[in-house]
Each structure stands twice: as C-alpha cells, then as structure tokens.
C-alpha cells in the first residue's frame, strides 16, 4: 500500500480465495507492522479512506511503551498481548545487541518454530477469544491488527483467521510469505547494523531465522494445533471458543 510509507508491511487480505469459491472481502481485514511512525495524514487515511474502526495491538506492554500507537479519532485500539511469558527470552523484536554480540542470545530456526507453537497453546486462549470477538463485532468498516514487524504474531492471527474462513493452507502460507518482500529493506538495515556493531558473519547468518517469514514456522504452529486439539476445528472450538454459528457469522462478514 503506497499510501503508508511510514507503516511497514501493511496490506489487506481482500481477494484471497476460500475453498467454497468465495473471496475474502476487500476493505475489511488489514495487517501491518506497528503504527508508531504513522503520520497524522496516514492516520486520517486509515480512519476515513480505509474505514478502520478497530486496531488490535498484539504487542506486550514494554513494546507498546517503547513505540506507542498514535491515538486516532474514532478508532478503538484493543490491546491483546499474544505472547506467552515463556517466549519472552526468545522473541526479541527489538534485537538485544549486547546479548547477541556476547553470544548469550543466538536466534535459530528451532527457537522460532517453538514460538509459533506457543502462540497457540492453552495460555493464549483469552487472547484468541478477544481477537475473534472483535472480528465478530465488526459489522462496518475494517479491522487492522499488528505486532512490531507484522510478521510472527500478526502472521499467526492472519493464518488462524483465514483458516476459520475456509481458506486453503497453501493460500494461507502464500500470503504469510509476502512479508519477506515487504520487510526486505528492514532486514538489510538490521543486518547492516549488526555488522557495524561487530557481529561476525556466522551470527548475522543465524539472525536470518528471526528476521524471515518461513513456511516451516507456520507449519510448526499447524502441527501443534493438530497434535493438541485434533486439528483446526478443535482449536477454534476449544481455544477460540467459536461455535458453528460464530463461524457462519465470520464467513458472512468477511467472505463474498
């Protein structure tokens, strides 16, 4: 979206096909990185042209305090920290350079796959229920959700929501991987900064696990859902507390 040069990784989900031949409605579901650098004009565009009525902030309190969302008139901001405390030591989207350079923190593929599993464990039930209640209450306008880079927590919400709407797994993963294109410049900047601070090439290579959207990350989340809940239907029922009427309502609201 060229209207928002100061909001990274912002895009809508409109047009993604569902299994029944319908499409996700345009102008109803949006995802992004944090909004901290959004200008007044960009905030006005979100509210007026894109008709965003509700923003779901998936970040932890310390993340919000460091880069708060702007207050947008007429837009409700719902704080839903979708990150169990057990993952805080791994999920460092602010990049703790001191720990990385002293090799006390080494992100790797296993850590990232483990985070995605934690995003759908029982400890997140309240958060998932809140997210879906916002979606069910949105009868006009759009909902936008975001974390820091709009990659992991934001990607997980998109994947679960699209699953609830009956979108094929391959199309869910395709949308998830679009993030790599949107964050390519940010990735280059972070790796360049690491090199400037003295990180060795071996460490910057390993940082790629943290900076990339990889299909195996979502695969780990879906595997955990199959293992712990018997599949997506069980997760939506037992953790998100969605019944058949709720699912019909979601599809009525967000499919065409």
mmCIF file of C-alpha atoms in Angstrom:
data_model
loop_
_atom_site.group_PDB
_atom_site.id
_atom_site.type_symbol
_atom_site.label_atom_id
_atom_site.label_comp_id
_atom_site.label_asym_id
_atom_site.label_seq_id
_atom_site.Cartn_x
_atom_site.Cartn_y
_atom_site.Cartn_z
ATOM 1 C CA UNK A 1 0.000 0.000 0.000
ATOM 2 C CA UNK A 2 1.765 3.118 -1.234
ATOM 3 C CA UNK A 3 -0.452 5.388 0.879
ATOM 4 C CA UNK A 4 1.508 4.446 4.014
ATOM 5 C CA UNK A 5 5.277 4.935 3.579
ATOM 6 C CA UNK A 6 5.756 5.108 7.355
ATOM 7 C CA UNK A 7 3.890 1.878 8.193
ATOM 8 C CA UNK A 8 5.828 -1.253 7.311
ATOM 9 C CA UNK A 9 4.311 -4.456 5.956
ATOM 10 C CA UNK A 10 0.788 -3.072 5.669
ATOM 11 C CA UNK A 11 -1.651 -4.858 3.409
ATOM 12 C CA UNK A 12 -5.213 -6.095 3.152
ATOM 13 C CA UNK A 13 -6.393 -9.684 2.847
ATOM 14 C CA UNK A 14 -9.105 -8.940 0.297
ATOM 15 C CA UNK A 15 -9.283 -11.272 -2.684
ATOM 16 C CA UNK A 16 -7.778 -14.384 -1.097
ATOM 17 C CA UNK A 17 -9.906 -17.337 -2.268
ATOM 18 C CA UNK A 18 -11.732 -19.701 0.092
ATOM 19 C CA UNK A 19 -12.369 -23.370 -0.603
ATOM 20 C CA UNK A 20 -16.037 -22.773 -1.450
ATOM 21 C CA UNK A 21 -15.154 -20.393 -4.282
ATOM 22 C CA UNK A 22 -15.863 -17.185 -2.370
ATOM 23 C CA UNK A 23 -13.253 -14.484 -1.764
ATOM 24 C CA UNK A 24 -12.178 -12.591 1.322
ATOM 25 C CA UNK A 25 -13.979 -9.247 1.187
ATOM 26 C CA UNK A 26 -11.853 -6.271 0.228
ATOM 27 C CA UNK A 27 -11.561 -3.434 2.718
ATOM 28 C CA UNK A 28 -12.422 -5.496 5.806
ATOM 29 C CA UNK A 29 -9.224 -7.096 7.094
ATOM 30 C CA UNK A 30 -5.816 -5.387 7.284
ATOM 31 C CA UNK A 31 -2.478 -6.346 8.832
ATOM 32 C CA UNK A 32 0.700 -4.363 9.418
ATOM 33 C CA UNK A 33 3.785 -3.681 11.488
ATOM 34 C CA UNK A 34 3.491 -1.185 14.335
ATOM 35 C CA UNK A 35 1.950 2.224 13.713
ATOM 36 C CA UNK A 36 4.323 4.258 15.894
ATOM 37 C CA UNK A 37 5.772 6.256 12.980
ATOM 38 C CA UNK A 38 2.478 6.833 11.169
ATOM 39 C CA UNK A 39 1.933 10.473 10.301
ATOM 40 C CA UNK A 40 -1.227 12.396 11.074
ATOM 41 C CA UNK A 41 -2.162 12.143 7.397
ATOM 42 C CA UNK A 42 -1.662 8.375 7.381
ATOM 43 C CA UNK A 43 -3.795 8.008 10.499
ATOM 44 C CA UNK A 44 -6.540 10.023 8.838
ATOM 45 C CA UNK A 45 -6.336 7.812 5.747
ATOM 46 C CA UNK A 46 -6.709 4.685 7.870
ATOM 47 C CA UNK A 47 -9.798 6.038 9.570
ATOM 48 C CA UNK A 48 -11.502 7.759 6.649
ATOM 49 C CA UNK A 49 -10.464 6.199 3.352
ATOM 50 C CA UNK A 50 -9.800 2.678 4.630
ATOM 51 C CA UNK A 51 -12.552 2.852 7.265
ATOM 52 C CA UNK A 52 -10.530 1.174 10.011
ATOM 53 C CA UNK A 53 -12.791 1.077 13.065
ATOM 54 C CA UNK A 54 -10.683 -1.140 15.334
ATOM 55 C CA UNK A 55 -6.959 -1.755 15.738
ATOM 56 C CA UNK A 56 -5.744 -4.865 17.566
ATOM 57 C CA UNK A 57 -2.280 -4.303 19.060
ATOM 58 C CA UNK A 58 -0.701 -7.721 19.640
ATOM 59 C CA UNK A 59 2.406 -6.391 21.395
ATOM 60 C CA UNK A 60 3.466 -6.716 25.009
ATOM 61 C CA UNK A 61 3.277 -3.707 27.332
ATOM 62 C CA UNK A 62 7.002 -2.921 27.128
ATOM 63 C CA UNK A 63 6.778 -2.881 23.323
ATOM 64 C CA UNK A 64 3.798 -0.522 23.358
ATOM 65 C CA UNK A 65 5.519 1.817 25.819
ATOM 66 C CA UNK A 66 8.617 1.988 23.634
ATOM 67 C CA UNK A 67 6.694 2.675 20.414
ATOM 68 C CA UNK A 68 3.074 3.565 21.211
ATOM 69 C CA UNK A 69 0.395 3.566 18.551
ATOM 70 C CA UNK A 70 -0.935 7.043 17.762
ATOM 71 C CA UNK A 71 -4.396 7.875 19.020
ATOM 72 C CA UNK A 72 -6.736 8.003 16.035
ATOM 73 C CA UNK A 73 -10.062 9.744 16.470
ATOM 74 C CA UNK A 74 -12.982 7.367 16.071
ATOM 75 C CA UNK A 75 -10.775 4.251 16.072
ATOM 76 C CA UNK A 76 -10.766 1.845 19.010
ATOM 77 C CA UNK A 77 -7.389 0.379 19.980
ATOM 78 C CA UNK A 78 -7.665 -3.046 21.635
ATOM 79 C CA UNK A 79 -4.548 -4.368 23.357
ATOM 80 C CA UNK A 80 -4.195 -8.136 23.053
ATOM 81 C CA UNK A 81 -0.664 -9.273 24.005
ATOM 82 C CA UNK A 82 -0.456 -12.508 22.056
ATOM 83 C CA UNK A 83 2.786 -13.805 23.533
ATOM 84 C CA UNK A 84 3.018 -16.212 26.482
ATOM 85 C CA UNK A 85 5.616 -15.112 29.046
ATOM 86 C CA UNK A 86 7.578 -18.320 28.445
ATOM 87 C CA UNK A 87 8.622 -16.999 24.999
ATOM 88 C CA UNK A 88 9.904 -13.584 26.073
ATOM 89 C CA UNK A 89 13.502 -14.797 26.236
ATOM 90 C CA UNK A 90 13.379 -15.797 22.577
ATOM 91 C CA UNK A 91 11.038 -13.283 20.965
ATOM 92 C CA UNK A 92 13.088 -10.094 20.886
ATOM 93 C CA UNK A 93 11.837 -7.975 18.048
ATOM 94 C CA UNK A 94 13.787 -5.019 19.458
ATOM 95 C CA UNK A 95 17.030 -7.001 18.916
ATOM 96 C CA UNK A 96 19.195 -7.037 22.037
ATOM 97 C CA UNK A 97 22.572 -6.266 20.503
ATOM 98 C CA UNK A 98 24.587 -6.705 23.721
ATOM 99 C CA UNK A 99 23.344 -10.230 24.249
ATOM 100 C CA UNK A 100 23.791 -11.130 20.589
ATOM 101 C CA UNK A 101 27.329 -9.788 20.367
ATOM 102 C CA UNK A 102 28.380 -11.625 23.532
ATOM 103 C CA UNK A 103 26.749 -14.792 22.171
ATOM 104 C CA UNK A 104 24.330 -15.092 25.098
ATOM 105 C CA UNK A 105 21.423 -14.993 22.668
ATOM 106 C CA UNK A 106 21.581 -16.867 19.391
ATOM 107 C CA UNK A 107 18.285 -16.978 17.489
ATOM 108 C CA UNK A 108 17.847 -20.086 15.435
ATOM 109 C CA UNK A 109 15.213 -21.911 13.461
ATOM 110 C CA UNK A 110 14.260 -24.139 16.384
ATOM 111 C CA UNK A 111 13.538 -21.149 18.624
ATOM 112 C CA UNK A 112 11.257 -19.600 16.028
ATOM 113 C CA UNK A 113 9.346 -22.796 15.450
ATOM 114 C CA UNK A 114 8.897 -23.128 19.206
ATOM 115 C CA UNK A 115 7.494 -19.589 19.427
ATOM 116 C CA UNK A 116 4.847 -20.391 16.829
ATOM 117 C CA UNK A 117 3.822 -23.445 18.841
ATOM 118 C CA UNK A 118 3.468 -21.292 21.965
ATOM 119 C CA UNK A 119 1.243 -18.831 20.111
ATOM 120 C CA UNK A 120 -1.475 -21.478 20.022
ATOM 121 C CA UNK A 121 -1.081 -23.136 23.421
ATOM 122 C CA UNK A 122 -3.725 -23.029 26.131
ATOM 123 C CA UNK A 123 -2.164 -19.945 27.737
ATOM 124 C CA UNK A 124 -3.291 -17.852 24.757
ATOM 125 C CA UNK A 125 -6.973 -18.802 24.909
ATOM 126 C CA UNK A 126 -8.169 -15.475 26.349
ATOM 127 C CA UNK A 127 -6.271 -13.556 23.689
ATOM 128 C CA UNK A 128 -7.666 -15.612 20.826
ATOM 129 C CA UNK A 129 -11.172 -15.216 22.211
ATOM 130 C CA UNK A 130 -10.744 -11.434 22.342
ATOM 131 C CA UNK A 131 -9.382 -11.307 18.799
ATOM 132 C CA UNK A 132 -12.317 -13.238 17.397
ATOM 133 C CA UNK A 133 -14.844 -11.272 19.421
ATOM 134 C CA UNK A 134 -13.508 -8.094 17.812
ATOM 135 C CA UNK A 135 -13.892 -9.740 14.411
ATOM 136 C CA UNK A 136 -17.461 -10.833 15.170
ATOM 137 C CA UNK A 137 -18.425 -7.376 16.447
ATOM 138 C CA UNK A 138 -17.117 -5.616 13.325
ATOM 139 C CA UNK A 139 -20.233 -5.085 11.233
ATOM 140 C CA UNK A 140 -18.952 -1.943 9.494
ATOM 141 C CA UNK A 141 -15.532 -0.862 8.350
ATOM 142 C CA UNK A 142 -12.257 -2.702 8.770
ATOM 143 C CA UNK A 143 -10.181 -4.320 11.488
ATOM 144 C CA UNK A 144 -6.392 -3.862 11.438
ATOM 145 C CA UNK A 145 -4.080 -5.954 13.609
ATOM 146 C CA UNK A 146 -0.359 -5.614 14.122
ATOM 147 C CA UNK A 147 2.644 -6.507 16.257
ATOM 148 C CA UNK A 148 6.115 -4.950 15.866
ATOM 149 C CA UNK A 149 7.164 -6.077 12.383
ATOM 150 C CA UNK A 150 3.834 -7.535 11.314
ATOM 151 C CA UNK A 151 5.448 -10.918 10.791
ATOM 152 C CA UNK A 152 5.040 -13.525 13.527
ATOM 153 C CA UNK A 153 2.117 -12.696 15.818
ATOM 154 C CA UNK A 154 0.397 -10.793 13.036
ATOM 155 C CA UNK A 155 1.064 -13.656 10.634
ATOM 156 C CA UNK A 156 -0.323 -16.180 13.109
ATOM 157 C CA UNK A 157 -3.554 -14.203 13.512
ATOM 158 C CA UNK A 158 -3.931 -13.957 9.740
ATOM 159 C CA UNK A 159 -3.329 -17.693 9.373
ATOM 160 C CA UNK A 160 -5.868 -18.689 12.041
ATOM 161 C CA UNK A 161 -8.479 -16.209 10.784
ATOM 162 C CA UNK A 162 -8.076 -17.343 7.180
ATOM 163 C CA UNK A 163 -8.365 -20.940 8.360
ATOM 164 C CA UNK A 164 -11.639 -20.075 10.114
ATOM 165 C CA UNK A 165 -12.840 -18.550 6.831
ATOM 166 C CA UNK A 166 -12.118 -21.764 4.953
ATOM 167 C CA UNK A 167 -9.013 -20.660 3.044
ATOM 168 C CA UNK A 168 -6.705 -23.391 1.755
ATOM 169 C CA UNK A 169 -3.462 -23.951 3.627
ATOM 170 C CA UNK A 170 -1.361 -23.244 0.539
ATOM 171 C CA UNK A 171 -3.017 -19.837 0.080
ATOM 172 C CA UNK A 172 -2.526 -19.037 3.768
ATOM 173 C CA UNK A 173 1.188 -19.777 3.503
ATOM 174 C CA UNK A 174 1.478 -17.784 0.277
ATOM 175 C CA UNK A 175 0.009 -14.716 1.985
ATOM 176 C CA UNK A 176 2.258 -15.233 5.017
ATOM 177 C CA UNK A 177 5.421 -15.288 2.878
ATOM 178 C CA UNK A 178 4.550 -11.943 1.249
ATOM 179 C CA UNK A 179 6.017 -10.426 4.415
ATOM 180 C CA UNK A 180 9.530 -11.238 3.192
ATOM 181 C CA UNK A 181 9.076 -8.865 0.285
ATOM 182 C CA UNK A 182 7.603 -6.111 2.442
ATOM 183 C CA UNK A 183 10.355 -6.338 5.071
ATOM 184 C CA UNK A 184 13.323 -6.894 2.750
ATOM 185 C CA UNK A 185 14.725 -3.392 3.254
ATOM 186 C CA UNK A 186 14.210 -3.577 7.026
ATOM 187 C CA UNK A 187 16.051 -6.910 7.058
ATOM 188 C CA UNK A 188 19.021 -5.409 5.203
ATOM 189 C CA UNK A 189 19.141 -2.489 7.639
ATOM 190 C CA UNK A 190 19.130 -4.747 10.697
ATOM 191 C CA UNK A 191 21.897 -6.983 9.349
ATOM 192 C CA UNK A 192 23.980 -3.951 8.372
ATOM 193 C CA UNK A 193 23.569 -2.550 11.874
ATOM 194 C CA UNK A 194 24.663 -5.863 13.367
ATOM 195 C CA UNK A 195 27.795 -5.849 11.226
ATOM 196 C CA UNK A 196 28.560 -2.263 12.243
ATOM 197 C CA UNK A 197 28.318 -3.291 15.893
ATOM 198 C CA UNK A 198 30.822 -6.080 15.362
ATOM 199 C CA UNK A 199 28.685 -9.139 14.716
ATOM 200 C CA UNK A 200 30.539 -11.858 12.850
ATOM 201 C CA UNK A 201 29.061 -13.223 9.586
ATOM 202 C CA UNK A 202 28.154 -16.512 11.292
ATOM 203 C CA UNK A 203 25.916 -14.643 13.724
ATOM 204 C CA UNK A 204 24.262 -12.465 11.092
ATOM 205 C CA UNK A 205 23.501 -15.657 9.139
ATOM 206 C CA UNK A 206 21.786 -17.091 12.196
ATOM 207 C CA UNK A 207 19.816 -13.891 12.687
ATOM 208 C CA UNK A 208 18.031 -14.678 9.444
ATOM 209 C CA UNK A 209 15.904 -17.174 11.367
ATOM 210 C CA UNK A 210 14.494 -14.303 13.392
ATOM 211 C CA UNK A 211 14.059 -11.871 10.522
ATOM 212 C CA UNK A 212 12.437 -14.142 7.940
ATOM 213 C CA UNK A 213 8.936 -15.479 7.464
ATOM 214 C CA UNK A 214 9.446 -19.176 6.742
ATOM 215 C CA UNK A 215 6.804 -21.708 5.834
ATOM 216 C CA UNK A 216 8.156 -24.142 8.433
ATOM 217 C CA UNK A 217 7.246 -21.659 11.179
ATOM 218 C CA UNK A 218 3.580 -21.747 10.267
ATOM 219 C CA UNK A 219 3.996 -25.476 9.745
ATOM 220 C CA UNK A 220 5.056 -25.836 13.382
ATOM 221 C CA UNK A 221 2.000 -23.896 14.514
ATOM 222 C CA UNK A 222 -0.350 -26.042 12.450
ATOM 223 C CA UNK A 223 1.407 -29.187 13.685
ATOM 224 C CA UNK A 224 0.880 -28.090 17.304
ATOM 225 C CA UNK A 225 -2.799 -27.454 16.565
ATOM 226 C CA UNK A 226 -3.184 -30.932 15.066
ATOM 227 C CA UNK A 227 -1.299 -32.522 17.954
ATOM 228 C CA UNK A 228 -3.018 -30.688 20.821
ATOM 229 C CA UNK A 229 -6.544 -30.107 19.507
ATOM 230 C CA UNK A 230 -7.051 -32.697 16.817
ATOM 231 C CA UNK A 231 -6.994 -30.079 14.049
ATOM 232 C CA UNK A 232 -8.129 -26.546 13.311
ATOM 233 C CA UNK A 233 -11.758 -27.273 14.116
ATOM 234 C CA UNK A 234 -10.753 -28.314 17.644
ATOM 235 C CA UNK A 235 -8.553 -25.237 18.116
ATOM 236 C CA UNK A 236 -11.309 -22.881 17.012
ATOM 237 C CA UNK A 237 -13.766 -24.646 19.304
ATOM 238 C CA UNK A 238 -11.647 -25.257 22.410
ATOM 239 C CA UNK A 239 -9.248 -22.287 22.459
ATOM 240 C CA UNK A 240 -11.048 -19.599 20.446
ATOM 241 C CA UNK A 241 -14.474 -20.698 21.783
ATOM 242 C CA UNK A 242 -16.121 -20.388 18.376
ATOM 243 C CA UNK A 243 -19.257 -22.388 17.697
ATOM 244 C CA UNK A 244 -20.865 -23.200 14.355
ATOM 245 C CA UNK A 245 -22.984 -20.017 14.438
ATOM 246 C CA UNK A 246 -19.865 -17.911 15.075
ATOM 247 C CA UNK A 247 -18.092 -19.456 12.111
ATOM 248 C CA UNK A 248 -21.085 -18.807 9.868
ATOM 249 C CA UNK A 249 -21.139 -15.200 11.058
ATOM 250 C CA UNK A 250 -17.427 -14.750 10.371
ATOM 251 C CA UNK A 251 -17.882 -16.059 6.841
ATOM 252 C CA UNK A 252 -20.903 -13.833 6.316
ATOM 253 C CA UNK A 253 -18.921 -10.784 7.441
ATOM 254 C CA UNK A 254 -15.655 -11.434 5.642
ATOM 255 C CA UNK A 255 -16.399 -13.523 2.544
ATOM 256 C CA UNK A 256 -18.152 -12.550 -0.653
#
